[in-house]
Structures are given as C-alpha cells and as structure tokens.
Amino acid sequence: MIKTVQNLDEVMEFAWELSQNKLYASYPRQNSIDELKEEIEKAIKSEIFNIIAFYYKNELCGVCSYFWIDDEKYAQTTIFLISEGYERIVDKFINYISKELPGYELFIGVPSTNKSVNEYFRENNTECIEDSIVTRICNLKPRTNKGYDFIEEIKKNNFKDYALFHDKYAIPGEMFFNSKNLYKEIEHFRIFVYRQDGEVHGSIFVKIGKEVSDVIGLFIDKEYKNKDIESVLINEMLASLYNEFGSMKEILYFIDKDSTDELNIASAAGFEIKEEYRLFKNIL
C-alpha cells in the first residue's frame, strides 16, 4: 500500500537508517539527521514536492520524495529508499508517480553500491544518463588565489553573457541546472569562467550547501582541453571558496567515469574518490 506521508515521525527513523547504509542509499546523500529532517519537511509542505511511503502488512518498506517542474515536464527524486527484499517497490513508486505526472521525465540517482535499484533499472533497460565517480575534499585548507586576468566570476549582472556557453554543454547532457534553472538559484552557486579575447571557453560551477557543496560541472571547449585550464579553474574555485566560507566540511565533485584526465586533475587538486553515482531517466 502506498500512502502520502503527512508527518515527519512516520518515516524519519526508517529514512535515516537506510540513507546511511551504502547498500540502500540514494542521492542526494543525507549527511546529518538535521539535513534529512529538513528534506522530509520540505517534501511534506512544498506544493511542488511530494513524499510517499510503501507499507506491506503495516510494515514500512520504502520512502520516496520527489519534486517536479511543470513547464519542463521534469521530475527528480530527492529520497529513494527501499528495504532489502522489496525491490518490486521500485516499480510501484514509479507507477504511482507516472499517474501523478504523466508524460514527465523522472530522474532517480543512486550510488553504484545500491545493487538492488541498479539491477532493477538494468533489467528494465532504463536509460542511465550519468555514470560518475564522486570525489571529495573534506575540511578545505587555505589556497593561494593567483587572480588570473583570464578567470572571471559570473554573477547576476554578467550571467546573460555566460548562458549560451553553459547551455552548449548542459542541455545535451540533460542537466537539471541548464542556464534557466541555474539563474533561478544563482545566489546558491559560484561560477568561474575562463575567457580568451572576450569569449568564454571554459567554466566550473559549484552549488553551496550548509554542510556539503557540490561541483556540478566543468565545461571546456574541445580546442582548449588539456592546456591546464581545467586545473586553473578548479584551484581558483577552491581558493575563492576558502576565502569566502573558510574550511568547508565537504566539497563533492562528480566526474564522468570516462573522463580520466579530469579525474587526474581533480586528484592533483586534492579530491579523493568517495564512490560511484548513477542517474537513471524514466519516461512516465
């Protein structure tokens, strides 16, 4: 039986236990009880979120929260937790959401260690649109900001000039944070670009969180790759973050599994491998 969650206590203990176990966790990762509580309460109260739970013989076996954007026919889970032995709940959750949001694209992210959900999607030929290595830096240390003339920070007043370059990579990659959605939340982002002769040829952008921040993307034009621009952008970003926020608890950086050069550059900057992440797209 699926029911809409009405209050925090219905699912909090269950969700916390599974979210901390790599065999059942989902993305975004919840790193503290307070962070999970905030996510569940938002899903209960917000008009563009929903949170549902699956019960079998009155036992809670799964929790799923998700949000949607009507004008983009886009939906994504923020919690997707299922007990061992109840893999069939994946199908029940997706069927439920498909009735609520017919014609939408639903994106579900999980670590590679969540074998049951990964196997379910693989057996059902669900498209995996992102297969990434998650790297991280914990407790960011001071760095020298060299202040290169060709590195520029993007803010609201110069975002329009950057948007076309951003979408050249974000839209084909089916990123949620295309220029439109990035601009809506720009106060939560820090964006740095590489310019030559007035034109943008590279960028890196990071979403700032209370406890964990995420490097969402590094874009470099093909003819400018492997010219140390990636390294400069990463290190300038880290120096600027430390100058603004001090020793951040954790910075995550998602790198495509096939991008060996990018992984090596990130490693040289101090990022260490945490786990692998997969994002699946379901057509509802």
Tab-separated table of C-alpha atoms in Angstrom:
chain	number	residue	atom	x	y	z
A	1	MET	CA	0.000	0.000	0.000
A	2	ILE	CA	1.260	3.467	-0.898
A	3	LYS	CA	0.282	6.468	1.192
A	4	THR	CA	1.270	10.120	1.257
A	5	VAL	CA	3.464	10.995	4.226
A	6	GLN	CA	1.791	13.560	6.458
A	7	ASN	CA	4.301	13.997	9.267
A	8	LEU	CA	7.993	13.560	9.897
A	9	ASP	CA	7.769	10.832	12.523
A	10	GLU	CA	6.160	8.381	10.096
A	11	VAL	CA	9.389	7.889	8.129
A	12	MET	CA	12.267	9.649	9.889
A	13	GLU	CA	13.866	6.680	11.660
A	14	PHE	CA	13.482	4.400	8.631
A	15	ALA	CA	14.865	7.007	6.226
A	16	TRP	CA	17.851	7.846	8.415
A	17	GLU	CA	18.852	4.200	8.848
A	18	LEU	CA	18.708	3.388	5.135
A	19	SER	CA	20.226	6.664	3.952
A	20	GLN	CA	23.361	5.923	5.982
A	21	ASN	CA	23.784	2.431	4.509
A	22	LYS	CA	25.580	2.412	1.149
A	23	LEU	CA	23.598	-0.689	0.100
A	24	TYR	CA	20.285	1.225	0.224
A	25	ALA	CA	21.224	4.918	-0.012
A	26	SER	CA	20.053	7.313	-2.710
A	27	TYR	CA	21.081	10.733	-3.987
A	28	PRO	CA	21.332	13.446	-2.882
A	29	ARG	CA	23.129	11.902	0.102
A	30	GLN	CA	21.855	12.984	3.525
A	31	ASN	CA	24.829	13.672	5.792
A	32	SER	CA	23.109	14.541	9.056
A	33	ILE	CA	19.805	13.984	10.824
A	34	ASP	CA	19.067	17.710	10.585
A	35	GLU	CA	19.664	17.672	6.827
A	36	LEU	CA	17.349	14.683	6.372
A	37	LYS	CA	14.696	16.247	8.603
A	38	GLU	CA	14.795	19.439	6.553
A	39	GLU	CA	14.430	17.470	3.306
A	40	ILE	CA	11.427	15.481	4.564
A	41	GLU	CA	9.686	18.539	5.992
A	42	LYS	CA	10.182	20.390	2.714
A	43	ALA	CA	8.673	17.469	0.791
A	44	ILE	CA	5.647	17.420	3.124
A	45	LYS	CA	4.982	21.169	2.959
A	46	SER	CA	6.004	22.273	-0.538
A	47	GLU	CA	3.472	22.481	-3.363
A	48	ILE	CA	5.988	21.165	-5.909
A	49	PHE	CA	7.174	18.245	-3.773
A	50	ASN	CA	5.555	15.031	-2.633
A	51	ILE	CA	6.687	12.260	-0.303
A	52	ILE	CA	5.155	8.799	-0.323
A	53	ALA	CA	5.702	5.604	1.659
A	54	PHE	CA	5.078	1.942	0.855
A	55	TYR	CA	3.714	-0.389	3.530
A	56	TYR	CA	3.475	-4.179	3.398
A	57	LYS	CA	1.365	-5.734	6.148
A	58	ASN	CA	1.647	-2.464	8.070
A	59	GLU	CA	5.444	-2.524	7.880
A	60	LEU	CA	7.204	0.474	6.311
A	61	CYS	CA	9.321	-0.828	3.411
A	62	GLY	CA	10.070	2.210	1.247
A	63	VAL	CA	10.107	6.017	1.160
A	64	CYS	CA	10.244	8.222	-1.928
A	65	SER	CA	10.222	12.024	-2.137
A	66	TYR	CA	10.312	13.923	-5.411
A	67	PHE	CA	9.817	17.348	-6.938
A	68	TRP	CA	8.653	18.456	-10.358
A	69	ILE	CA	8.800	21.413	-12.741
A	70	ASP	CA	5.618	21.626	-14.791
A	71	ASP	CA	6.838	23.730	-17.704
A	72	GLU	CA	9.785	21.372	-18.285
A	73	LYS	CA	7.920	18.093	-17.643
A	74	TYR	CA	10.806	17.314	-15.300
A	75	ALA	CA	10.732	15.344	-12.039
A	76	GLN	CA	13.517	14.074	-9.784
A	77	THR	CA	13.665	12.091	-6.565
A	78	THR	CA	15.367	13.551	-3.504
A	79	ILE	CA	14.844	10.427	-1.355
A	80	PHE	CA	14.515	6.915	-2.803
A	81	LEU	CA	14.974	4.327	-0.050
A	82	ILE	CA	13.782	0.723	-0.181
A	83	SER	CA	14.273	-2.135	2.294
A	84	GLU	CA	16.116	-5.310	1.359
A	85	GLY	CA	13.920	-7.852	-0.394
A	86	TYR	CA	11.348	-5.311	-1.590
A	87	GLU	CA	12.818	-4.418	-4.986
A	88	ARG	CA	9.348	-4.608	-6.553
A	89	ILE	CA	8.541	-1.370	-4.731
A	90	VAL	CA	10.672	0.468	-7.313
A	91	ASP	CA	8.062	-0.337	-9.919
A	92	LYS	CA	5.209	0.600	-7.592
A	93	PHE	CA	6.746	4.001	-6.811
A	94	ILE	CA	7.366	4.754	-10.490
A	95	ASN	CA	3.838	3.680	-11.461
A	96	TYR	CA	2.379	5.900	-8.738
A	97	ILE	CA	4.380	8.920	-9.870
A	98	SER	CA	3.521	8.250	-13.530
A	99	LYS	CA	-0.177	8.609	-12.680
A	100	GLU	CA	0.520	11.881	-10.892
A	101	LEU	CA	2.883	13.243	-13.566
A	102	PRO	CA	2.060	11.573	-16.901
A	103	GLY	CA	4.431	12.460	-19.734
A	104	TYR	CA	7.175	13.708	-17.409
A	105	GLU	CA	10.758	12.517	-17.298
A	106	LEU	CA	11.626	11.171	-13.843
A	107	PHE	CA	15.279	11.108	-12.775
A	108	ILE	CA	16.462	8.848	-9.951
A	109	GLY	CA	20.019	8.935	-8.611
A	110	VAL	CA	21.681	6.206	-6.539
A	111	PRO	CA	25.219	5.113	-5.633
A	112	SER	CA	26.555	2.084	-7.506
A	113	THR	CA	26.577	0.190	-4.200
A	114	ASN	CA	22.759	0.162	-4.156
A	115	LYS	CA	22.737	-3.097	-6.105
A	116	SER	CA	19.005	-3.804	-5.980
A	117	VAL	CA	17.942	-0.499	-7.568
A	118	ASN	CA	20.784	-0.602	-10.111
A	119	GLU	CA	19.867	-4.159	-11.112
A	120	TYR	CA	16.184	-3.277	-11.358
A	121	PHE	CA	16.889	-0.465	-13.796
A	122	ARG	CA	19.362	-2.555	-15.762
A	123	GLU	CA	16.868	-5.430	-16.123
A	124	ASN	CA	14.205	-2.975	-17.260
A	125	ASN	CA	16.549	-1.291	-19.765
A	126	THR	CA	16.160	2.070	-18.041
A	127	GLU	CA	18.485	4.655	-19.559
A	128	CYS	CA	21.449	5.601	-17.385
A	129	ILE	CA	22.256	9.176	-18.402
A	130	GLU	CA	25.091	9.707	-15.929
A	131	ASP	CA	27.700	7.303	-14.600
A	132	SER	CA	30.102	9.305	-12.465
A	133	ILE	CA	32.898	8.962	-9.958
A	134	VAL	CA	32.135	11.026	-6.861
A	135	THR	CA	35.246	12.689	-5.438
A	136	ARG	CA	35.525	14.905	-2.394
A	137	ILE	CA	37.636	17.267	-0.346
A	138	CYS	CA	36.951	17.403	3.395
A	139	ASN	CA	37.809	20.415	5.565
A	140	LEU	CA	39.112	22.682	2.820
A	141	LYS	CA	42.524	24.203	3.531
A	142	PRO	CA	43.779	27.701	2.580
A	143	ARG	CA	44.926	28.110	-1.021
A	144	THR	CA	46.640	30.849	-2.945
A	145	ASN	CA	44.297	32.755	-5.215
A	146	LYS	CA	46.544	33.854	-8.078
A	147	GLY	CA	43.997	36.260	-9.503
A	148	TYR	CA	44.447	35.402	-13.173
A	149	ASP	CA	43.096	38.088	-15.513
A	150	PHE	CA	41.501	35.414	-17.692
A	151	ILE	CA	39.461	33.900	-14.820
A	152	GLU	CA	36.210	35.699	-14.040
A	153	GLU	CA	33.388	35.042	-11.590
A	154	ILE	CA	29.878	35.027	-13.034
A	155	LYS	CA	27.096	36.772	-11.134
A	156	LYS	CA	23.630	38.055	-11.981
A	157	ASN	CA	24.928	41.144	-13.750
A	158	ASN	CA	27.039	39.188	-16.278
A	159	PHE	CA	25.162	35.877	-16.381
A	160	LYS	CA	23.430	36.574	-19.696
A	161	ASP	CA	26.816	36.684	-21.410
A	162	TYR	CA	27.635	33.238	-19.981
A	163	ALA	CA	24.302	31.453	-20.551
A	164	LEU	CA	24.879	30.409	-24.182
A	165	PHE	CA	28.206	28.768	-23.371
A	166	HIS	CA	26.671	26.968	-20.383
A	167	ASP	CA	23.750	25.521	-22.356
A	168	LYS	CA	26.074	24.310	-25.104
A	169	TYR	CA	27.077	21.577	-22.643
A	170	ALA	CA	24.305	21.435	-20.024
A	171	ILE	CA	21.395	20.824	-22.407
A	172	PRO	CA	22.913	17.919	-24.402
A	173	GLY	CA	23.961	16.392	-21.067
A	174	GLU	CA	20.335	16.642	-19.814
A	175	MET	CA	21.474	18.555	-16.735
A	176	PHE	CA	18.811	19.901	-14.429
A	177	PHE	CA	20.881	23.046	-13.996
A	178	ASN	CA	20.603	24.438	-17.502
A	179	SER	CA	21.067	28.199	-17.672
A	180	LYS	CA	17.409	28.869	-16.831
A	181	ASN	CA	17.411	26.791	-13.640
A	182	LEU	CA	20.918	27.877	-12.709
A	183	TYR	CA	19.923	31.540	-12.880
A	184	LYS	CA	16.891	30.905	-10.637
A	185	GLU	CA	19.228	29.680	-7.884
A	186	ILE	CA	22.310	31.724	-8.705
A	187	GLU	CA	22.634	33.019	-5.133
A	188	HIS	CA	23.437	29.412	-4.100
A	189	PHE	CA	26.113	28.987	-6.797
A	190	ARG	CA	29.614	30.165	-7.502
A	191	ILE	CA	30.544	30.151	-11.198
A	192	PHE	CA	34.012	30.751	-12.619
A	193	VAL	CA	34.894	31.069	-16.306
A	194	TYR	CA	37.968	31.152	-18.489
A	195	ARG	CA	37.943	33.889	-21.147
A	196	GLN	CA	40.170	34.486	-24.126
A	197	ASP	CA	39.693	37.505	-26.373
A	198	GLY	CA	36.422	38.217	-24.585
A	199	GLU	CA	34.923	34.787	-25.288
A	200	VAL	CA	34.130	32.119	-22.679
A	201	HIS	CA	35.873	28.829	-23.423
A	202	GLY	CA	35.656	27.112	-20.035
A	203	SER	CA	33.681	27.157	-16.799
A	204	ILE	CA	33.228	25.427	-13.465
A	205	PHE	CA	30.210	25.833	-11.200
A	206	VAL	CA	29.585	24.703	-7.634
A	207	LYS	CA	26.412	24.669	-5.540
A	208	ILE	CA	26.961	25.892	-1.992
A	209	GLY	CA	25.283	23.908	0.793
A	210	LYS	CA	25.129	24.247	4.561
A	211	GLU	CA	27.317	21.194	5.131
A	212	VAL	CA	28.139	19.804	1.696
A	213	SER	CA	28.790	21.711	-1.535
A	214	ASP	CA	28.700	20.131	-4.995
A	215	VAL	CA	30.804	20.837	-8.066
A	216	ILE	CA	28.085	20.277	-10.654
A	217	GLY	CA	30.086	20.680	-13.848
A	218	LEU	CA	33.345	21.580	-15.560
A	219	PHE	CA	32.913	22.642	-19.191
A	220	ILE	CA	35.843	23.201	-21.557
A	221	ASP	CA	35.721	23.789	-25.303
A	222	LYS	CA	37.406	20.926	-27.150
A	223	GLU	CA	40.232	23.002	-28.603
A	224	TYR	CA	41.112	24.297	-25.110
A	225	LYS	CA	41.232	20.962	-23.308
A	226	ASN	CA	44.428	19.660	-21.707
A	227	LYS	CA	46.048	23.104	-21.656
A	228	ASP	CA	45.992	23.389	-17.850
A	229	ILE	CA	42.788	25.469	-17.958
A	230	GLU	CA	40.902	22.771	-16.041
A	231	SER	CA	43.488	22.855	-13.252
A	232	VAL	CA	43.428	26.648	-13.055
A	233	LEU	CA	39.603	26.732	-12.838
A	234	ILE	CA	39.494	24.056	-10.126
A	235	ASN	CA	42.189	25.672	-7.994
A	236	GLU	CA	40.823	29.195	-8.400
A	237	MET	CA	37.376	27.901	-7.404
A	238	LEU	CA	38.775	26.225	-4.265
A	239	ALA	CA	40.788	29.311	-3.302
A	240	SER	CA	37.733	31.544	-3.719
A	241	LEU	CA	35.530	29.177	-1.704
A	242	TYR	CA	38.006	29.139	1.169
A	243	ASN	CA	38.308	32.931	1.105
A	244	GLU	CA	34.519	33.268	1.289
A	245	PHE	CA	33.484	30.355	3.516
A	246	GLY	CA	36.606	29.155	5.285
A	247	SER	CA	37.191	25.439	5.944
A	248	MET	CA	34.161	23.869	4.296
A	249	LYS	CA	33.126	20.486	5.725
A	250	GLU	CA	32.912	18.688	2.383
A	251	ILE	CA	33.024	19.530	-1.319
A	252	LEU	CA	31.840	16.852	-3.737
A	253	TYR	CA	32.886	16.731	-7.386
A	254	PHE	CA	31.079	14.455	-9.848
A	255	ILE	CA	33.328	13.313	-12.707
A	256	ASP	CA	32.276	11.169	-15.673
A	257	LYS	CA	33.795	7.688	-15.426
A	258	ASP	CA	35.331	8.055	-18.882
A	259	SER	CA	36.980	11.411	-18.072
A	260	THR	CA	40.340	10.080	-16.889
A	261	ASP	CA	42.142	13.379	-17.475
A	262	GLU	CA	39.583	15.327	-15.428
A	263	LEU	CA	39.832	12.778	-12.606
A	264	ASN	CA	43.622	13.073	-12.579
A	265	ILE	CA	43.432	16.880	-12.480
A	266	ALA	CA	40.898	16.787	-9.629
A	267	SER	CA	43.090	14.311	-7.734
A	268	ALA	CA	46.081	16.639	-8.123
A	269	ALA	CA	43.953	19.427	-6.603
A	270	GLY	CA	43.247	17.269	-3.554
A	271	PHE	CA	39.991	15.485	-4.383
A	272	GLU	CA	39.741	11.843	-3.295
A	273	ILE	CA	37.415	9.150	-4.638
A	274	LYS	CA	34.343	8.539	-2.455
A	275	GLU	CA	32.023	6.328	-4.541
A	276	GLU	CA	30.269	5.974	-7.898
A	277	TYR	CA	26.958	7.598	-8.794
A	278	ARG	CA	24.370	6.722	-11.425
A	279	LEU	CA	21.425	8.751	-12.638
A	280	PHE	CA	18.561	6.975	-14.397
A	281	LYS	CA	15.870	8.519	-16.604
A	282	ASN	CA	12.359	7.112	-16.642
A	283	ILE	CA	9.745	8.245	-19.162
A	284	LEU	CA	6.432	8.399	-17.315
